[in-house]
Amino acid sequence: MVSSAVLGFPRIGAFRELKKNTEAYWSGKIDAEQLLKVGKDIREKNWKLQKEAGVDIIPSNDFSFYDQVLDLSILFNVIPDRYTKYELSSLDTFFAMARGLQRKATETTKAVDVPALEMVKWFDANYHYVRPTFSKSTNFKLNGQKPVDEYLEAKALGIETRPVLVGPVSYLYLGKADKDSLDLEPISLLEKLLPLYVDILKKLADAGAKVVQIDEPTLVLDLPENVKAAFQTAYSKLAAAEGLPELILTTYFGDVRPNLDAIKELPVSGFHFDFVRTPEQFDDVVSIIGEKTLSVGIVDGRNIWKNNFAESVDFVKKAIAKVGADKIIVATSSSLLHTPVDLTNEKKLDAEIKNWFSFATQKVDEVVTITKAIAGEDVSAKLEENAAAIKSRKESKITNNPEVRKRTSEAQADESMAKRHSDFPTRLVSQKAKYNLPLFPTTTIGSFPQTKEIRINRNKFSKGEISAEEYEKFINSEMETVVKFQEEIGLDVLVHGEPERNDMVQYFGEKLNGFAFTTNGWVQSYGSRYVRPPIIVGDVDRPAAMTVKESVYAQSLTKKPMKGMLTGPVTILRWSFPRDDVTQKVQSYQLSLALRDEVNDLEKAGITVIQVDEPAIREGLPLRAGSERSDYLQWAAESFRIATSGVEDSTQIHSHFCYSDLDPNHIKALDADVVSIEFSKKDDPNYIQEFSNYPNHIGLGLFDIHSPRIPSKEEFIARIGEILKVYPADKFWVNPDCGLKTRGWEETRASLTNMVDAAKYYRGKY
Ligand code: GLN
Ligand code: ZN
């Protein structure tokens, strides 16, 4: 009998309960017990929902208060000493590792001042995990038993679950060495770590778990030989241990074929593959199944489009023909963490378009329906409804605008569209003459604190409770505050602060044709930060200017240059749910043309420093080397250049990147005049070195904007000093890691003041 499985369900709650309560806990409004209860309620709801839908294999331990990888670091006691010395509760240690903690001493507690661990992209998703950080002094031992507790919690509700764990090879490989142990290669810790996996798996088995979903997503990466070999070591050891549950080795987000040798003989009871992303791997991966179970990832865990039942049923039947029905599991392609919770909560979507979508709750049903169809149950009504929705999308006017298609292919053919008039050295001369900036020019990345007041006003405006004039007046007054503040502390290139923007992608999506929006379609980006990605439903174009009014007003308030602020084509694409009926490349070119019109309009209106953010450019990089990756690099860079190359030499194009280890060569291809990159938590000296030859100007981010912690002036001076050892002073901009929207005013004011003072200190020295 074919069974159905879900690999993970969103843990944020249908109405962002987790965020609201986590933040309430951080600000002291609720206590730990109350927060733990919220987690428990969410888990219960999720399990029951899946149970009632008829899912056979329901996940547990897919819940986390921040990040599932950080959960494992806590479980295995991979906790750097700097977090343990304060004797915080385990929940607070967890949050301190996630987001840093700075707290004044009280009568009963010591002062705390510790930065967060590094946070990085989860493969090519817009999710971020907290990087396991290993040291020679890491004292591996089990710290609690979260996976067991949650398994038992479900069991107590009468629900049998399949616990999820990130596997040992991926856990190590996704980590890094701590500052004090830079020559430590995490994978070398495998022997030390494995006994803990044995322990926790044994505990799960003792609690009653028959099967565990063990995630090894690194199998879709290009792996070094020693990491490939680690799979054999790890899984033989686990197989040799007595009394462990069965393991389903789970991969997702890509192609496993290049690593097939590393896993084909593994003594596990089954494999899961992502056939949504890479259906082409079918024949090869099936060849290693033998007597094992094959979990067929067929319902997309990364996008919101309705599954095509007819195609999925055929696909699963193909698998059955190869391995037999009793070995087949019909599953989501990955965890559903990356999809919004429930489409039925969307009341404002156009009915036709809404009928093309499926969110996590609906995907659970899809898995069940496909399984039933295979089993021969009568689901004909559902199949027909599904076929009608697929047809409606294919034939809709929204998905095919001949004018946009024409402009896009013309632009692709015209090389001059993607090239500035002159090379960087020539542009630099005009820009120097025009702006006359000091050495170590200071700037910020765009947003300033999005205060409660801003959110309230935006809300009121969208509900029609205040008029457009009132809202504009409010936004203007916010810009006035931000500009005044920046002048006061002496920043050189100012920003308007982005008070009018709910989100750097949504804001643009709302002004472009071809997008749809949800009211509640949140997905977790990191910790308590969720995003509500727009959905690219059709061909994209720009009906009118999007940012000119605000930038022009902000410029009118100051003599200093005001930086226009746009989100780049690749980032808009990556942080939206893209179409799956048109290539990403075409979607990116459509966006780049819309942005080109905006850049040109800004320049015409006198805004001649323009930042086009591409923080997502790195995450879009195909996970493996090869032609897909080189194609991507080509079209991603070209899209950026199409957007930014319609301007004069003296117009200074900035760009910004964050959340990832960047390759300077990829950034070079954009030919921006100035780039700013996240940098404050990069301890690896090679990383600084790699950027020292970057030809254009660059701002290496000097403080972590994810943390409320305030670095002192001395800390900035020390950090800049470090960088200046390898980095040329005349190319060096001074800025934070990223925008400040998630910060409060108090820490923003203090941090930026210290940062500017440090820049002034170095101006005095050079
Ligand atoms: N300009 C944006 C901001 O400051 C950039 C955000 C980002 O890179 N994530 O908010
Ligand atoms: Zn950023």
mmCIF file of C-alpha atoms in Angstrom, residues 3-9 43-62 150-151 154 158-164 211-213 329 364 368:
data_model
loop_
_atom_site.group_PDB
_atom_site.id
_atom_site.type_symbol
_atom_site.label_atom_id
_atom_site.label_comp_id
_atom_site.label_asym_id
_atom_site.label_seq_id
_atom_site.Cartn_x
_atom_site.Cartn_y
_atom_site.Cartn_z
ATOM 1 C CA SER A 3 1.396 5.811 2.028
ATOM 2 C CA SER A 4 1.416 9.590 2.288
ATOM 3 C CA ALA A 5 3.959 11.749 4.100
ATOM 4 C CA VAL A 6 4.582 15.359 5.009
ATOM 5 C CA LEU A 7 8.229 16.281 5.634
ATOM 6 C CA GLY A 8 7.561 19.250 7.893
ATOM 7 C CA PHE A 9 4.808 21.771 8.504
ATOM 8 C CA ARG A 43 2.345 21.673 17.462
ATOM 9 C CA GLU A 44 -0.933 20.191 18.542
ATOM 10 C CA LYS A 45 -2.854 22.107 15.899
ATOM 11 C CA ASN A 46 -0.440 21.077 13.160
ATOM 12 C CA TRP A 47 -0.494 17.431 14.085
ATOM 13 C CA LYS A 48 -4.264 17.322 14.308
ATOM 14 C CA LEU A 49 -4.657 19.098 11.016
ATOM 15 C CA GLN A 50 -2.501 16.502 9.281
ATOM 16 C CA LYS A 51 -4.136 13.633 11.082
ATOM 17 C CA GLU A 52 -7.585 14.793 10.123
ATOM 18 C CA ALA A 53 -6.515 15.265 6.520
ATOM 19 C CA GLY A 54 -5.551 11.607 6.483
ATOM 20 C CA VAL A 55 -1.756 11.863 6.235
ATOM 21 C CA ASP A 56 -0.127 8.535 7.090
ATOM 22 C CA ILE A 57 3.297 9.830 8.066
ATOM 23 C CA ILE A 58 3.194 13.017 10.122
ATOM 24 C CA PRO A 59 6.416 14.770 11.178
ATOM 25 C CA SER A 60 7.449 15.731 14.692
ATOM 26 C CA ASN A 61 10.444 17.778 15.854
ATOM 27 C CA ASP A 62 9.779 20.016 12.849
ATOM 28 C CA GLU A 150 7.935 16.275 20.975
ATOM 29 C CA TYR A 151 7.456 12.725 19.764
ATOM 30 C CA ALA A 154 2.210 13.885 19.823
ATOM 31 C CA GLY A 158 -2.948 9.799 20.036
ATOM 32 C CA ILE A 159 -0.856 10.754 17.017
ATOM 33 C CA GLU A 160 2.009 8.602 15.850
ATOM 34 C CA THR A 161 4.723 10.698 14.196
ATOM 35 C CA ARG A 162 7.947 10.323 12.335
ATOM 36 C CA PRO A 163 10.532 12.531 14.038
ATOM 37 C CA VAL A 164 12.745 14.708 11.832
ATOM 38 C CA VAL A 211 11.087 5.446 11.670
ATOM 39 C CA VAL A 212 13.038 8.707 11.707
ATOM 40 C CA GLN A 213 13.305 11.139 8.827
ATOM 41 C CA ILE A 329 5.595 6.991 -0.084
ATOM 42 C CA VAL A 364 -1.315 18.279 2.920
ATOM 43 C CA VAL A 368 -3.430 12.611 0.529
#
